[in-house]
Coordinates of C-alpha atoms and ligand atoms in Angstrom, one line a residue:
Chain A
M1 CA -32.1 -1.7 -12.8
K2 CA -33.5 -1.5 -9.2
Y3 CA -31.5 -1.1 -6.0
L4 CA -32.4 -2.4 -2.5
K5 CA -36.1 -2.6 -1.4
N6 CA -37.7 -0.5 1.3
V7 CA -34.6 1.5 2.4
V8 CA -35.1 5.1 1.3
T9 CA -36.0 7.9 3.6
L10 CA -38.3 9.7 1.1
D11 CA -41.5 11.2 2.7
L12 CA -44.3 13.3 1.3
D13 CA -46.7 15.5 3.2
E14 CA -49.8 15.5 1.1
E15 CA -51.4 18.3 3.2
K16 CA -48.7 20.8 2.1
C17 CA -48.7 19.6 -1.6
T18 CA -50.4 21.9 -4.1
G19 CA -49.8 19.6 -7.1
C20 CA -47.5 22.0 -8.8
G21 CA -45.6 19.1 -10.4
I22 CA -42.0 20.3 -10.0
C23 CA -41.0 17.2 -8.1
A24 CA -42.2 14.9 -10.9
E25 CA -40.2 17.1 -13.4
V26 CA -36.9 17.1 -11.6
C27 CA -36.8 13.4 -10.4
P28 CA -34.4 11.4 -12.6
H29 CA -36.1 8.2 -11.7
Q30 CA -39.8 9.1 -12.2
V31 CA -40.6 8.4 -8.5
F32 CA -43.5 10.9 -8.4
K33 CA -46.7 11.1 -10.4
I34 CA -49.3 13.8 -10.1
I35 CA -52.7 12.2 -9.5
N36 CA -55.8 14.4 -9.0
K37 CA -53.7 17.5 -8.4
K38 CA -51.6 15.9 -5.7
A39 CA -48.1 14.4 -5.9
A40 CA -48.0 10.6 -5.2
I41 CA -45.0 8.4 -4.7
Q42 CA -45.5 5.7 -7.3
D43 CA -42.0 4.0 -7.4
R44 CA -40.4 4.5 -4.0
D45 CA -37.7 1.9 -4.5
S46 CA -36.3 3.7 -7.5
C47 CA -35.5 6.8 -5.4
M48 CA -31.7 7.4 -5.1
E49 CA -32.1 10.1 -2.4
C50 CA -30.6 12.8 -4.6
G51 CA -32.8 15.4 -2.9
A52 CA -33.8 17.3 -6.1
C53 CA -37.5 17.0 -5.4
A54 CA -37.2 18.2 -1.8
I55 CA -35.1 21.3 -2.5
N56 CA -37.3 22.3 -5.4
C57 CA -40.7 21.8 -3.8
P58 CA -41.8 25.4 -3.1
F59 CA -44.1 24.2 -0.3
S60 CA -41.6 22.0 1.6
A61 CA -43.9 19.0 1.2
I62 CA -41.1 16.6 0.6
S63 CA -38.4 15.4 3.0
V64 CA -35.5 13.0 2.2
A65 CA -32.2 12.4 3.9
A66 CA -30.2 13.3 0.8
G67 CA -26.7 12.3 0.1
A68 CA -24.5 10.5 -2.4
G69 CA -25.0 6.7 -2.4
C70 CA -21.3 6.1 -2.5
A71 CA -19.4 3.5 -0.5
Q72 CA -16.1 5.3 -0.7
A73 CA -17.5 8.5 0.9
I74 CA -19.3 6.5 3.7
I75 CA -16.1 4.5 4.5
K76 CA -13.9 7.6 4.5
G77 CA -16.5 9.4 6.6
K78 CA -16.3 6.6 9.2
L79 CA -12.6 6.9 9.2
G80 CA -12.9 10.5 10.0
K81 CA -11.8 11.8 6.5
G82 CA -13.7 14.1 4.2
E83 CA -15.8 12.6 1.5
I84 CA -14.2 12.1 -1.9
C85 CA -17.0 11.1 -4.2
C86 CA -16.9 12.6 -7.7
Chain B
M1 CA -7.5 13.1 -26.0
G2 CA -8.6 15.6 -23.3
S3 CA -11.6 13.7 -22.3
W4 CA -9.6 10.5 -22.2
K5 CA -7.2 12.0 -19.8
V6 CA -9.9 13.4 -17.6
R7 CA -11.6 10.0 -17.3
W8 CA -8.4 8.4 -16.2
G9 CA -8.0 11.0 -13.6
I10 CA -5.0 12.8 -15.1
N11 CA -4.9 16.6 -14.5
R12 CA -8.5 16.8 -13.7
M13 CA -8.1 20.3 -12.4
E14 CA -6.8 21.8 -15.6
Y15 CA -10.1 21.4 -17.4
K16 CA -11.9 24.6 -16.5
V17 CA -13.8 27.2 -18.5
A18 CA -14.0 30.9 -17.4
P19 CA -17.5 31.7 -15.9
G20 CA -19.5 34.1 -18.1
L21 CA -21.9 34.4 -21.0
Y22 CA -21.0 32.7 -24.2
G23 CA -22.9 32.9 -27.6
I24 CA -23.5 29.9 -29.8
G25 CA -24.4 30.7 -33.4
E26 CA -25.8 34.2 -33.6
P27 CA -27.9 34.6 -30.5
G28 CA -30.2 37.6 -30.1
E29 CA -32.4 38.9 -27.2
D30 CA -35.0 36.2 -27.7
S31 CA -32.5 33.3 -27.8
P32 CA -32.7 30.7 -25.0
V33 CA -30.2 30.8 -22.1
L34 CA -28.7 27.5 -21.1
V35 CA -26.9 27.3 -17.7
T36 CA -24.0 24.9 -17.3
A37 CA -21.0 24.0 -15.2
N38 CA -17.5 25.3 -16.0
Y39 CA -16.1 21.8 -16.5
K40 CA -14.5 21.9 -20.0
M41 CA -15.8 18.5 -21.0
T42 CA -19.4 19.5 -20.2
F43 CA -19.0 22.8 -21.9
D44 CA -17.5 21.3 -25.1
R45 CA -20.2 18.7 -25.3
L46 CA -22.9 21.3 -24.9
R47 CA -21.3 23.4 -27.7
K48 CA -21.1 20.5 -30.0
E49 CA -24.7 19.4 -29.4
L50 CA -26.0 22.9 -30.0
S51 CA -24.2 23.5 -33.3
G52 CA -26.8 25.0 -35.7
V53 CA -28.8 26.5 -32.8
N54 CA -28.6 30.1 -31.7
A55 CA -28.4 30.2 -27.9
W56 CA -26.7 31.8 -25.0
V57 CA -24.7 29.6 -22.6
L58 CA -24.3 30.9 -19.0
V59 CA -21.3 29.2 -17.5
I60 CA -21.2 29.4 -13.7
N61 CA -18.2 28.7 -11.4
T62 CA -18.4 25.1 -10.2
R63 CA -14.6 24.9 -9.8
G64 CA -14.2 22.7 -12.9
I65 CA -16.6 20.0 -11.7
N66 CA -19.4 18.6 -13.8
V67 CA -23.1 19.3 -13.3
W68 CA -24.1 16.3 -11.3
C69 CA -21.2 16.3 -8.9
S70 CA -21.1 20.0 -8.4
A71 CA -24.9 20.1 -7.7
G72 CA -24.5 17.4 -5.2
K73 CA -21.6 19.2 -3.5
G74 CA -23.6 22.5 -3.5
T75 CA -21.4 24.6 -5.8
F76 CA -24.0 24.5 -8.6
N77 CA -26.6 26.6 -6.7
A78 CA -29.1 29.4 -7.0
T79 CA -26.8 32.0 -5.4
E80 CA -24.0 31.3 -7.8
I81 CA -26.3 31.4 -10.8
A82 CA -27.7 34.8 -9.6
R83 CA -24.1 36.0 -9.2
V84 CA -23.2 35.3 -12.8
I85 CA -26.5 36.7 -14.0
A86 CA -25.6 40.0 -12.4
M87 CA -22.0 39.8 -13.5
T88 CA -22.9 39.4 -17.2
N89 CA -25.8 41.8 -17.1
L90 CA -28.0 39.1 -18.5
S91 CA -31.2 41.0 -18.0
W92 CA -30.0 43.6 -20.5
V93 CA -28.8 41.0 -23.0
V94 CA -32.0 39.1 -23.3
S95 CA -35.6 40.3 -23.2
H96 CA -37.1 37.2 -21.7
R97 CA -36.7 35.9 -18.1
T98 CA -36.2 32.2 -18.5
L99 CA -33.2 30.0 -17.9
V100 CA -32.8 26.4 -19.0
L101 CA -31.0 24.3 -16.4
P102 CA -29.7 20.8 -16.9
Q103 CA -32.1 18.5 -15.1
L104 CA -29.4 16.9 -13.0
S105 CA -28.5 20.3 -11.5
A106 CA -31.9 20.3 -9.7
V107 CA -30.1 18.5 -6.8
G108 CA -28.4 21.8 -6.0
V109 CA -30.7 24.5 -7.2
A110 CA -34.0 25.6 -5.6
A111 CA -35.8 27.0 -8.7
H112 CA -38.3 29.0 -6.6
R113 CA -35.5 30.6 -4.7
L114 CA -33.6 31.5 -7.9
L115 CA -36.8 33.2 -9.2
K116 CA -37.0 35.2 -6.0
I117 CA -33.4 36.4 -6.0
S118 CA -32.8 36.9 -9.8
G119 CA -36.2 37.3 -11.4
F120 CA -35.4 34.4 -13.8
R121 CA -37.8 31.5 -14.1
V122 CA -36.2 28.0 -14.3
I123 CA -37.1 25.4 -16.8
Y124 CA -35.3 22.1 -16.3
G125 CA -34.1 20.8 -19.5
P126 CA -33.2 17.2 -20.5
V127 CA -30.7 15.1 -18.6
R128 CA -28.5 14.6 -21.7
A129 CA -27.1 17.5 -23.8
C130 CA -27.8 15.5 -27.0
D131 CA -31.6 15.9 -26.4
L132 CA -31.3 19.7 -26.2
P133 CA -32.1 20.6 -29.9
K134 CA -35.2 18.4 -29.7
F135 CA -36.2 20.0 -26.4
L136 CA -35.7 23.5 -27.7
G137 CA -37.5 22.6 -30.9
A138 CA -40.5 21.3 -28.9
G139 CA -41.0 24.6 -27.2
M140 CA -38.9 23.6 -24.1
K141 CA -40.9 20.4 -23.4
A142 CA -38.9 17.4 -22.2
S143 CA -40.3 13.9 -22.9
P144 CA -40.2 11.3 -20.1
Q145 CA -37.2 9.7 -21.9
M146 CA -35.3 12.9 -21.8
R147 CA -35.9 13.1 -18.0
R148 CA -34.8 9.6 -17.2
V149 CA -31.3 8.8 -16.1
N150 CA -30.1 5.7 -17.8
F151 CA -27.3 3.5 -16.7
G152 CA -26.7 1.3 -19.7
F153 CA -23.7 -0.8 -20.7
A154 CA -21.9 2.1 -22.4
D155 CA -22.6 4.4 -19.4
R156 CA -21.1 1.9 -17.1
L157 CA -18.0 1.1 -19.3
V158 CA -16.8 4.7 -19.3
L159 CA -16.9 4.8 -15.5
I160 CA -14.8 1.7 -15.0
P161 CA -11.5 3.6 -15.5
I162 CA -12.2 5.9 -12.6
E163 CA -12.5 2.9 -10.2
L164 CA -9.6 1.1 -11.9
V165 CA -7.2 4.0 -11.4
R166 CA -7.8 4.0 -7.7
V167 CA -7.1 0.3 -7.5
I168 CA -4.2 0.1 -9.9
K169 CA -2.1 2.3 -7.6
I170 CA -2.6 -0.2 -4.8
V171 CA -1.9 -3.2 -7.1
I172 CA 1.3 -1.6 -8.2
A173 CA 2.3 -1.0 -4.6
A174 CA 1.5 -4.6 -3.7
Y175 CA 3.7 -5.8 -6.6
L176 CA 6.5 -3.5 -5.4
V177 CA 6.3 -5.1 -1.9
I178 CA 6.4 -8.6 -3.4
F179 CA 9.4 -7.6 -5.6
I180 CA 11.3 -6.3 -2.6
L181 CA 10.4 -9.4 -0.4
N182 CA 11.7 -11.6 -3.3
L183 CA 14.8 -9.4 -3.7
L184 CA 15.7 -9.5 0.0
K185 CA 14.8 -13.2 0.1
I186 CA 12.5 -12.6 3.0
W187 CA 9.6 -14.5 1.4
S188 CA 9.7 -15.8 -2.1
V189 CA 6.4 -15.3 -3.9
S190 CA 6.0 -16.5 -7.5
Y191 CA 4.3 -14.0 -9.7
L192 CA 2.1 -16.7 -11.1
A193 CA 0.7 -17.2 -7.6
T194 CA -0.6 -13.6 -7.6
L195 CA -2.8 -14.2 -10.7
P196 CA -5.8 -15.4 -8.7
Y197 CA -5.8 -12.1 -6.7
L198 CA -5.4 -10.1 -9.8
G199 CA -8.4 -11.9 -11.3
A200 CA -10.5 -11.1 -8.2
V201 CA -9.6 -7.4 -8.7
V202 CA -10.8 -7.6 -12.3
A203 CA -13.9 -9.4 -11.3
G204 CA -14.8 -6.7 -8.7
C205 CA -13.9 -3.6 -10.6
V206 CA -14.4 -4.4 -14.2
L207 CA -16.7 -7.4 -14.6
T208 CA -19.2 -6.6 -11.9
P209 CA -19.9 -3.0 -13.2
A210 CA -20.0 -4.2 -16.8
L211 CA -22.4 -7.1 -16.1
L212 CA -24.3 -5.4 -13.4
P213 CA -27.9 -6.0 -14.5
W214 CA -27.3 -9.6 -15.5
I215 CA -25.8 -10.7 -12.1
P216 CA -28.6 -11.9 -9.9
G217 CA -29.4 -10.0 -6.7
R218 CA -29.7 -6.3 -5.9
S219 CA -26.8 -5.5 -3.6
F220 CA -23.5 -4.6 -5.2
A221 CA -21.5 -6.3 -2.5
W222 CA -23.4 -9.5 -3.2
K223 CA -23.0 -9.3 -7.0
G224 CA -19.2 -8.8 -6.6
W225 CA -19.0 -11.6 -4.1
L226 CA -20.8 -13.9 -6.5
L227 CA -18.4 -13.2 -9.4
G228 CA -15.5 -13.6 -7.0
L229 CA -16.8 -16.9 -6.0
L230 CA -17.1 -18.0 -9.6
W231 CA -13.6 -16.9 -10.2
S232 CA -12.2 -18.7 -7.1
T233 CA -14.0 -21.9 -8.2
A234 CA -12.4 -21.6 -11.6
V235 CA -9.0 -21.1 -10.1
I236 CA -9.4 -24.0 -7.7
L237 CA -10.7 -26.4 -10.4
Y238 CA -7.8 -25.4 -12.6
S239 CA -5.0 -25.6 -10.1
F240 CA -6.2 -28.3 -7.7
P241 CA -4.4 -31.4 -8.9
A242 CA -1.2 -29.4 -9.3
V243 CA -1.2 -27.9 -5.8
P244 CA 0.1 -30.3 -3.2
S245 CA -1.4 -28.4 -0.2
G246 CA -4.7 -28.4 -2.0
W247 CA -7.4 -28.0 0.6
T248 CA -5.9 -25.2 2.6
K249 CA -5.0 -23.3 -0.5
A250 CA -8.5 -23.7 -1.9
L251 CA -9.9 -22.4 1.4
V252 CA -7.6 -19.5 1.3
Y253 CA -8.9 -18.6 -2.2
L254 CA -12.5 -19.0 -1.1
L255 CA -12.0 -16.7 1.9
I256 CA -10.0 -14.0 0.2
L257 CA -11.0 -13.7 -3.5
P258 CA -14.8 -13.3 -3.2
A259 CA -14.3 -10.9 -0.3
L260 CA -11.9 -8.8 -2.4
S261 CA -14.3 -8.7 -5.4
S262 CA -17.2 -7.8 -3.1
Y263 CA -15.4 -4.9 -1.5
L264 CA -14.3 -3.5 -4.9
A265 CA -17.8 -4.0 -6.4
V266 CA -19.5 -2.1 -3.6
N267 CA -17.2 0.9 -4.4
F268 CA -18.8 1.1 -7.8
T269 CA -21.9 2.5 -6.0
G270 CA -20.1 5.8 -6.1
S271 CA -20.3 5.8 -9.9
S272 CA -23.8 4.4 -10.3
T273 CA -26.8 6.6 -10.9
F274 CA -29.4 4.7 -8.9
T275 CA -28.0 3.8 -5.5
S276 CA -29.3 5.7 -2.5
L277 CA -27.3 6.7 0.6
S278 CA -29.5 4.6 2.9
G279 CA -29.2 1.6 0.6
V280 CA -25.4 1.8 0.4
K281 CA -25.2 2.3 4.2
R282 CA -27.3 -0.8 4.7
E283 CA -25.2 -2.9 2.3
L284 CA -22.0 -1.7 4.0
K285 CA -23.2 -2.6 7.4
V286 CA -23.1 -6.3 6.5
A287 CA -20.7 -6.4 3.6
L288 CA -17.8 -4.5 5.1
P289 CA -17.4 -6.6 8.3
A290 CA -18.0 -9.7 6.3
A291 CA -15.3 -8.9 3.8
I292 CA -12.8 -7.9 6.5
I293 CA -13.4 -11.1 8.5
S294 CA -13.4 -13.4 5.6
A295 CA -10.2 -11.9 4.0
G296 CA -8.6 -11.7 7.5
L297 CA -9.2 -15.4 8.1
G298 CA -7.9 -16.1 4.6
V299 CA -4.7 -14.2 5.2
V300 CA -4.1 -15.9 8.6
L301 CA -4.6 -19.3 7.0
L302 CA -2.2 -18.3 4.1
F303 CA 0.5 -17.5 6.6
L304 CA -0.1 -20.6 8.7
N305 CA 0.1 -22.6 5.5
Q306 CA 3.3 -20.9 4.4
F307 CA 5.2 -20.9 7.6
V308 CA 3.8 -23.3 10.2
L309 CA 2.0 -26.2 8.6
Ligands
LIG1 S1 -43.1 19.9 -5.8 FE1 -44.1 19.8 -3.7 S2 -46.0 21.0 -4.0 FE2 -45.3 20.5 -6.0 S3 -46.3 18.6 -6.6 FE3 -44.4 18.0 -5.7 S4 -44.8 17.7 -3.5 FE4 -46.5 18.8 -4.4
LIG2 S1 -34.7 12.2 -3.9 FE1 -34.2 12.3 -6.1 S2 -34.6 10.2 -6.8 FE2 -35.6 10.4 -4.9 S3 -37.7 11.0 -5.4 FE3 -36.5 12.9 -5.0 S4 -35.8 13.5 -7.0 FE4 -36.4 11.4 -7.2

């Protein structure tokens, strides 16, 4: 199942990447692939912006605006209430 | 019984396990250490899947919340794991310096930071506890299948009650209001006339999640709207000849029912395992105003039809 196209905020700085492979290991949707000792984004639209790759990259090569893709939390947030997801 | 109650949102808070180190089978100093949340359902599942294996289970305090949600909230983190490692004297209990973490906890744990503060290296295990024996047997290697988060029919079905409970409360309240209106003879509403609305609720919170991959389109709001439209068409075709004020009533249904299903369907994004924050924000930007305007017009028309025309 795929979600909307071309919306996610995932970004990879190849300069900083050492190809350690942690990002590919932790991603639940196989967004990364290690090609020639560098991480590459191979399936951007499958990213759910969980943030696992970014927090686990030891070289801060990944940035993503992480958060729960949850309508309830966003609506409650707009109404000024705390989020209630999960 | 316990898990049934938890899924339906009853006494969710009572299902905690005390943080600490637990042995499964007859673990020794070489046995693997698996870290998990102190949500009872998670802990019990882990214990069940590991029967026949000798292992340590390090339960950290996530305030009774499961791995995925607590990692997202930040309670399943490196500092907390380091705290329980120190509390349980883990470095004296085992001779190795490796922890197995559930893959889904990676959202909250920076493995390189945990290594720095505790001296323990992290290996991310499989997403599902049932793959653990295979993972351990293969020398702590996870296959791509073990790493992938699925969202199959069964996965979606068990999540439907969570949405349903939220909505059922509102539905019951609505019926109470109708009951009182009828009782005080302010506005008599036949219960039969509420069935189309009830159907739209079911279309949005039960059918859309269940049939998710088979409904065309990618946006949840759109999928819900589509099913709501199908349902309204069915209602109109069924009741048209019998309803004297046919056209207005049909329009009311077309304005309210799909909007209602759409709104409820988009709420299922909270339970799904593949929707991104940016994506849901984009959907909502269109879907929320559209649903409000459409349903609002419908309600106005309904009142006009009832009291003025
Ligand atoms: S975790 Fe960071 S450094 Fe390692 S492969 Fe991925 S992007 Fe590169
Ligand atoms: S944010 Fe999550 S889903 Fe997206 S690439 Fe990183 S680990 Fe994968």
